mmCIF file of C-alpha atoms and ligand atoms in Angstrom:
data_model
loop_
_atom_site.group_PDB
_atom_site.id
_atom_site.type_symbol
_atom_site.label_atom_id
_atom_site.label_comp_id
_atom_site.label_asym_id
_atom_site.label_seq_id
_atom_site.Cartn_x
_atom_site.Cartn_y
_atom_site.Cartn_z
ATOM 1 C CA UNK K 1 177.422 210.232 5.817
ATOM 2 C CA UNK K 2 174.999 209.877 9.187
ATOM 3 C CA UNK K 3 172.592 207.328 8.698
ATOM 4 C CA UNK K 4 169.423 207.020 10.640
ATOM 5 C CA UNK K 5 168.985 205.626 14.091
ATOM 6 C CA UNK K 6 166.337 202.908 14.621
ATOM 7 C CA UNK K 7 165.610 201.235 18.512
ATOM 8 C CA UNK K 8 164.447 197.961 18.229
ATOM 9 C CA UNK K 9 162.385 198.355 22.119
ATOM 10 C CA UNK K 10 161.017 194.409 22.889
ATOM 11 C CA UNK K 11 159.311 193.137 26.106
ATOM 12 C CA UNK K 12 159.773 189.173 25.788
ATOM 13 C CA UNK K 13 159.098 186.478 28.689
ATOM 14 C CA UNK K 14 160.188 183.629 26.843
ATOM 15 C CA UNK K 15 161.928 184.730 24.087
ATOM 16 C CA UNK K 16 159.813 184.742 21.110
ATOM 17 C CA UNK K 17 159.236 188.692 20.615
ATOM 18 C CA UNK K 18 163.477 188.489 20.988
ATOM 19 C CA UNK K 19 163.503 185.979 17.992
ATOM 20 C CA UNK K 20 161.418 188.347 15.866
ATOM 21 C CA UNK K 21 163.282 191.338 16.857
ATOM 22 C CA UNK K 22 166.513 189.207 15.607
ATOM 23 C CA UNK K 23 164.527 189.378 12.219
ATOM 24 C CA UNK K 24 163.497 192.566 12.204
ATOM 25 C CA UNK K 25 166.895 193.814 12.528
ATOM 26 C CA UNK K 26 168.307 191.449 10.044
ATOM 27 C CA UNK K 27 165.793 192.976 7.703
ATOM 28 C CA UNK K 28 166.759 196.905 8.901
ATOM 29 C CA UNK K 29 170.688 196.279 8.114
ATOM 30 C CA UNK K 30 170.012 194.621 4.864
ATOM 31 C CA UNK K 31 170.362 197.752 2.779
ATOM 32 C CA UNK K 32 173.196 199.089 5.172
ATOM 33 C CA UNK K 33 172.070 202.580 5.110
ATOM 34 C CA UNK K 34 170.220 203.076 9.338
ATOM 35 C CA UNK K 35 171.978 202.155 12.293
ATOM 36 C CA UNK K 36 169.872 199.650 14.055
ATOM 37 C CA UNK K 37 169.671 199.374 17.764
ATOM 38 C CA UNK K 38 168.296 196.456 19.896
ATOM 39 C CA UNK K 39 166.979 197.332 23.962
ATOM 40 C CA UNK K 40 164.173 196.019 26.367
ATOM 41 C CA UNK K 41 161.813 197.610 28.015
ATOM 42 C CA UNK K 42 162.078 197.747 32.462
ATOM 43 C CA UNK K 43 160.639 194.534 33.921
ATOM 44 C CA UNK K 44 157.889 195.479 36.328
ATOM 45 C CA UNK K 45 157.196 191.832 37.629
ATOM 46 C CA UNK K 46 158.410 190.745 40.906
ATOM 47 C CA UNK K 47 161.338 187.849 40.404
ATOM 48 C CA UNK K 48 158.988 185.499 42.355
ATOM 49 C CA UNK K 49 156.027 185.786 39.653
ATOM 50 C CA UNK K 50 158.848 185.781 36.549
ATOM 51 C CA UNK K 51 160.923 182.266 38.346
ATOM 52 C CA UNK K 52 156.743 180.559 37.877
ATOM 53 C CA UNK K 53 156.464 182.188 34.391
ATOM 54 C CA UNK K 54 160.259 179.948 33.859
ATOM 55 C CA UNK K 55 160.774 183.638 32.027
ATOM 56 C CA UNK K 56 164.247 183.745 30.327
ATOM 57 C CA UNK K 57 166.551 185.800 31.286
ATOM 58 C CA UNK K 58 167.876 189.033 28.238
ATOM 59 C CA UNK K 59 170.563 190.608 30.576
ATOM 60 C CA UNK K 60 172.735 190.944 27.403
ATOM 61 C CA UNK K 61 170.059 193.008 26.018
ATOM 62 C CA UNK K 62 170.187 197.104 26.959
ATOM 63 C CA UNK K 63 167.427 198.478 29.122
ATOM 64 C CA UNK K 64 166.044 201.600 27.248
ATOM 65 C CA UNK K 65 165.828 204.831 29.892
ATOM 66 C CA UNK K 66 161.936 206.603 28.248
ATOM 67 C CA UNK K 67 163.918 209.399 28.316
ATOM 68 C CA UNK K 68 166.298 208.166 25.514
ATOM 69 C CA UNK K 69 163.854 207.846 22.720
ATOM 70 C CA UNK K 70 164.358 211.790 21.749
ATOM 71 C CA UNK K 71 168.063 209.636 20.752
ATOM 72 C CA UNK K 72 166.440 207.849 17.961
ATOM 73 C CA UNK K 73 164.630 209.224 14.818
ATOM 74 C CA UNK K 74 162.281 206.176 14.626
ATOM 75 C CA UNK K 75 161.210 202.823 16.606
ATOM 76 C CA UNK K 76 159.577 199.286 16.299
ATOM 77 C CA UNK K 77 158.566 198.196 19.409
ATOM 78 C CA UNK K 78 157.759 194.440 19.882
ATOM 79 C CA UNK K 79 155.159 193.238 22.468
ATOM 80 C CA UNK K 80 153.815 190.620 23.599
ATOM 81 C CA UNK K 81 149.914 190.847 24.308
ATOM 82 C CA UNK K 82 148.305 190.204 27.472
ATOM 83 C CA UNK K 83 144.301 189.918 27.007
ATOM 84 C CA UNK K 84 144.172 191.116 23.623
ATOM 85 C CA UNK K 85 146.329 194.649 24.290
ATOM 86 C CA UNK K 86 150.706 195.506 24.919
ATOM 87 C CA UNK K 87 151.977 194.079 27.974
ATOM 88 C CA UNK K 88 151.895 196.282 30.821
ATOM 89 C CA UNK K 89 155.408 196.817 30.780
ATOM 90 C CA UNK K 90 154.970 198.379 27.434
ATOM 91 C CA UNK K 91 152.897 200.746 29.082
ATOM 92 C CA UNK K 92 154.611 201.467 31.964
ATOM 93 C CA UNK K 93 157.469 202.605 29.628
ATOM 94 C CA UNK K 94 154.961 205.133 28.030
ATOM 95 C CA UNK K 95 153.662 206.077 30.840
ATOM 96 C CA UNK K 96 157.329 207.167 31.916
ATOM 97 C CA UNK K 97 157.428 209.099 28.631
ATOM 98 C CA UNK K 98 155.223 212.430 29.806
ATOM 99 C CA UNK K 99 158.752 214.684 29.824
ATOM 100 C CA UNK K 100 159.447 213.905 26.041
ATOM 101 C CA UNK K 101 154.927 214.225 26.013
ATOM 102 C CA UNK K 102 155.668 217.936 27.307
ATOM 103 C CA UNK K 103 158.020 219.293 25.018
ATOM 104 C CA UNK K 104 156.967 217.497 22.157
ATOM 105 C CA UNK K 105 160.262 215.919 21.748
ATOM 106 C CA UNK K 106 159.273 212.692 19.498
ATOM 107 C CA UNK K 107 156.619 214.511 17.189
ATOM 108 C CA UNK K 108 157.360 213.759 13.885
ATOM 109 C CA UNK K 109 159.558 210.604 14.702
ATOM 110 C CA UNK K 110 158.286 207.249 13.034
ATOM 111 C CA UNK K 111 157.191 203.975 14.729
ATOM 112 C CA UNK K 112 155.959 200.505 13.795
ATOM 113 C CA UNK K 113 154.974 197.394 16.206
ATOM 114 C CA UNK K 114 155.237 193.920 15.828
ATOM 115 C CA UNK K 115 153.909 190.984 18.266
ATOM 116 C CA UNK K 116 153.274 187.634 19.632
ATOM 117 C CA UNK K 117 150.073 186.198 20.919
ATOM 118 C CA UNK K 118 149.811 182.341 21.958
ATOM 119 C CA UNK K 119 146.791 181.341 20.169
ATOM 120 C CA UNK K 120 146.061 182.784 16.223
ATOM 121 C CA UNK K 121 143.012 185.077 17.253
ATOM 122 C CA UNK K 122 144.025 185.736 20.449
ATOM 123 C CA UNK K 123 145.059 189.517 19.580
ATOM 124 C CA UNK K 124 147.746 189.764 16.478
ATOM 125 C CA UNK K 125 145.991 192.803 15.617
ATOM 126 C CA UNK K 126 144.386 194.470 18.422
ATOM 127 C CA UNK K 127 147.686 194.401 20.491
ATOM 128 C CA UNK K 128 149.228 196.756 18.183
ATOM 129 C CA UNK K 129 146.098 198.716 17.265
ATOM 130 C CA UNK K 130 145.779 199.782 20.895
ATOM 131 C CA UNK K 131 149.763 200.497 20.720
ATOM 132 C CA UNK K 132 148.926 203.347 18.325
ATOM 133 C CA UNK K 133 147.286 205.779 21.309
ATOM 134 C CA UNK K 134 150.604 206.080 22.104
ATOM 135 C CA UNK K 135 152.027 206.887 19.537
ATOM 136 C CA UNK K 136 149.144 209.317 18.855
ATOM 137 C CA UNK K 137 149.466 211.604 21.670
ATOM 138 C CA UNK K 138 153.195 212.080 21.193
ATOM 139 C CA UNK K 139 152.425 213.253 17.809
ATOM 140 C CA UNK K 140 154.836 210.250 16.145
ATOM 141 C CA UNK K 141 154.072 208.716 12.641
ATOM 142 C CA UNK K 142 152.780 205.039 13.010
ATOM 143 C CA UNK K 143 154.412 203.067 10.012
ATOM 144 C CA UNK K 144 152.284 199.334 9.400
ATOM 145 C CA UNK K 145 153.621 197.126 7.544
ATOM 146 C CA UNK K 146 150.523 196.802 4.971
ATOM 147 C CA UNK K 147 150.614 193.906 2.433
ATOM 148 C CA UNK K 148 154.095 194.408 1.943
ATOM 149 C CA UNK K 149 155.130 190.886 2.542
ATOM 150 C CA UNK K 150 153.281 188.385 0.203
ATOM 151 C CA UNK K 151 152.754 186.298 2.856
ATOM 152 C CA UNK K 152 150.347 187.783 4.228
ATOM 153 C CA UNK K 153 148.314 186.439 1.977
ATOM 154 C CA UNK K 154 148.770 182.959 2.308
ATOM 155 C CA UNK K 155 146.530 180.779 3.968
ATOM 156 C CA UNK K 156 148.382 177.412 3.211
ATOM 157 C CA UNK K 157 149.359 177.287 7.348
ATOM 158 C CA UNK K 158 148.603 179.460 10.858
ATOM 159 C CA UNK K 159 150.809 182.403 10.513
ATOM 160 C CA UNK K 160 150.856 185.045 12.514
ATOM 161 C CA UNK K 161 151.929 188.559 11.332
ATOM 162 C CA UNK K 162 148.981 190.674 9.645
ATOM 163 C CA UNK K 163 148.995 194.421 7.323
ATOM 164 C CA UNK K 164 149.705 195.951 11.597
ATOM 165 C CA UNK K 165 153.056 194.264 11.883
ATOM 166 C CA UNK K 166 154.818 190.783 12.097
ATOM 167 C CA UNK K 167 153.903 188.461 14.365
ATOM 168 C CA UNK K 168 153.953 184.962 16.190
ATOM 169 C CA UNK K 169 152.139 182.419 17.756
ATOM 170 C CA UNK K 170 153.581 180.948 20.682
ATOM 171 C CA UNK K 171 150.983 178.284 22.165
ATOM 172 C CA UNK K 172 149.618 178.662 25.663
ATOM 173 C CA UNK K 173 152.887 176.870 26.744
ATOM 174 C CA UNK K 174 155.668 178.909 24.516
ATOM 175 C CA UNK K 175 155.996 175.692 23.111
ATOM 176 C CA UNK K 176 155.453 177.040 19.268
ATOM 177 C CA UNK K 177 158.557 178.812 18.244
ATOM 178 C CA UNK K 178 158.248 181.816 15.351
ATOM 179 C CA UNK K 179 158.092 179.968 11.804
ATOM 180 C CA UNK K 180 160.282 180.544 8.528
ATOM 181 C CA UNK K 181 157.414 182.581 7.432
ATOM 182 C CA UNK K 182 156.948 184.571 10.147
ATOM 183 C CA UNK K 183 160.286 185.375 10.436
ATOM 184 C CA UNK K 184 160.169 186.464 6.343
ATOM 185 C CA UNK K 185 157.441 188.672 7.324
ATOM 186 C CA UNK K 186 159.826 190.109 10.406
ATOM 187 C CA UNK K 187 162.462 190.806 8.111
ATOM 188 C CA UNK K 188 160.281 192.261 5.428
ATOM 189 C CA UNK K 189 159.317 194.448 7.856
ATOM 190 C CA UNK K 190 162.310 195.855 9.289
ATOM 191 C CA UNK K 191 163.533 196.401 5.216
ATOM 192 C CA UNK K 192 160.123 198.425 4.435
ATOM 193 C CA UNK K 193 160.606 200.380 7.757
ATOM 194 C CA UNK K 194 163.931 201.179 6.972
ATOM 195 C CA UNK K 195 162.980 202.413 3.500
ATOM 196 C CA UNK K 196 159.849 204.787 5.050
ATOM 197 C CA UNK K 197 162.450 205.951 7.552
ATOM 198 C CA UNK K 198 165.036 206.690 4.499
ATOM 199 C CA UNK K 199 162.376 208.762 2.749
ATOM 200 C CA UNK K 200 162.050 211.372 5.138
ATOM 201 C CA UNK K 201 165.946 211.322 6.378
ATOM 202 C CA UNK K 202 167.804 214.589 5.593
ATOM 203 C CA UNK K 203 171.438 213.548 6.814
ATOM 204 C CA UNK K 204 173.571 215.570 8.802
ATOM 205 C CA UNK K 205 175.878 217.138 7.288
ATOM 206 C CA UNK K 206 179.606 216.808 7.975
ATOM 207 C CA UNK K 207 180.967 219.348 9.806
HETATM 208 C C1 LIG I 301 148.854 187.488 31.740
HETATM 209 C C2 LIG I 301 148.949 186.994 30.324
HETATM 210 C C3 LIG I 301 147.940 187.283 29.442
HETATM 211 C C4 LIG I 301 148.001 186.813 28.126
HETATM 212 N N1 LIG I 301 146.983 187.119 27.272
HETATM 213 C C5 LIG I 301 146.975 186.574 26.045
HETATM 214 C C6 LIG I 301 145.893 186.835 25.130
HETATM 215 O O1 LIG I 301 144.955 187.587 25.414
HETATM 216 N N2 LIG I 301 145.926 186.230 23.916
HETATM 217 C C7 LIG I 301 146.928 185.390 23.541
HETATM 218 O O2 LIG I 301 146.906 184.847 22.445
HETATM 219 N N3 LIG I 301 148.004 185.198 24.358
HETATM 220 C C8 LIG I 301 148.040 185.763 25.586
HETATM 221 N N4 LIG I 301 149.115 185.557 26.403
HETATM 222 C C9 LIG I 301 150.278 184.802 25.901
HETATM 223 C C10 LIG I 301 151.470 185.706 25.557
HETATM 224 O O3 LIG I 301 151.110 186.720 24.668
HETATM 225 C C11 LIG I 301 152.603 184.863 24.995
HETATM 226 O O4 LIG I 301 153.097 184.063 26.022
HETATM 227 C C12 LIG I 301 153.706 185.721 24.417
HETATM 228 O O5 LIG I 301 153.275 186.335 23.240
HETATM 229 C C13 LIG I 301 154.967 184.942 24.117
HETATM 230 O O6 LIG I 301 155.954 185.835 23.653
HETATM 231 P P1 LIG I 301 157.325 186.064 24.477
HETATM 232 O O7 LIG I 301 157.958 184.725 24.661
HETATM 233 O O8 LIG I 301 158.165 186.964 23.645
HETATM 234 O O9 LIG I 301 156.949 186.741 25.773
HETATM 235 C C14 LIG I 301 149.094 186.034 27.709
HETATM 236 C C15 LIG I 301 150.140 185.772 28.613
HETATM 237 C C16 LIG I 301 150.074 186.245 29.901
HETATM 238 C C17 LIG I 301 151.205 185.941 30.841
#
């Protein structure tokens, strides 16, 4: 039996997007039934500007070519924000996407987001709001995570993570790594994905 294809597309400087997408996937496999797929968006910064950012290096990690979305029947892209919005490597893999745009080629595919942000207000939610244009235009099916992870509705310590997608909160420095909760609400994610993304699947049949 074919089983559905999900790309796991991050952007991470210093590795905490990574460490959610290594929950998000955990949380995809955990019923066995998609075929989950981890790649990075194209760095756009010269080496000079990433060597002062100390950015870490996720050469073991695929780049994904635009063009190779029409491969997968759904995505969760992680991002990073910068001022409150996606990276602008995140966007300069959209805006690489205007083939796929012009033949419709990813209408009807799903797509969630997830994030980090240094400080707890600076953008958990808008970063992946002002994904969804994106998404939008190329006619695909944003997925949010909702309140589908009770914690979500804790308030006992700063979590990131909201009903948009999971998140973390790094500190100006990257010094705050993702949390045991934040992590739950990665992997809750990727297990609720999965199951939207199993709804709709009509497998292959064998040949
Ligand atoms: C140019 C720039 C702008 C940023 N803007 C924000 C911001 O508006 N709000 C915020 O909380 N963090 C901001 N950050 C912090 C990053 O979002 C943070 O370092 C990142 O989420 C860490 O995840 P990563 O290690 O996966 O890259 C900014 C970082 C850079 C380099």
């Amino acid at each position: 039996m074919s089983k559905p294809t999900i790309y796991v597309v991050i952007y991470s400087t210093w590795g905490h997007v990574k460490t959610l997408a290594d929950s998000i996937i955990k949380g995809l496999n955990d019923g066995g039934q998609v075929n989950a797929e981890l790649y990075r968006v194209a760095e756009t910064l010269p080496q000079e500007v990433l060597d002062k950012m100390h950015a870490a290096k996720f050469d073991d990690i695929p780049v994904l070519d635009p063009k190779d979305l029409v491969k997968a029947d759904a995505f969760l892209f992680g991002i990073p924000t910068r001022y409150g919005v996606p990276a602008a490597q995140v966007k300069a893999f959209w805006d690489a996407t205007g083939g796929l745009w012009s033949t419709g080629a990813l209408i009807g595919k799903y797509a969630g987001a997830f994030t980090s942000t240094a400080s707890q207000h600076g953008g958990q939610e808008t970063t992946i709001y002002t994904f969804i244009p994106h998404l939008v235009h190329h006619g695909i099916i944003f997925v949010p995570l909702g309140y589908q992870s009770k914690v979500l509705f804790s308030n006992e310590e700063v979590i990131g993570g909201s009903p948009w997608g999971a998140g973390t909160i790094a500190n100006g420095d990257g010094s705050r790594q993702p949390s045991a909760l934040e992590l739950e609400v990665a992997e809750t994610q990727g297990k609720t994905f999965a199951a939207t993304v199993l709804k709709a699947w009509k497998p292959v049949a064998a040949e």
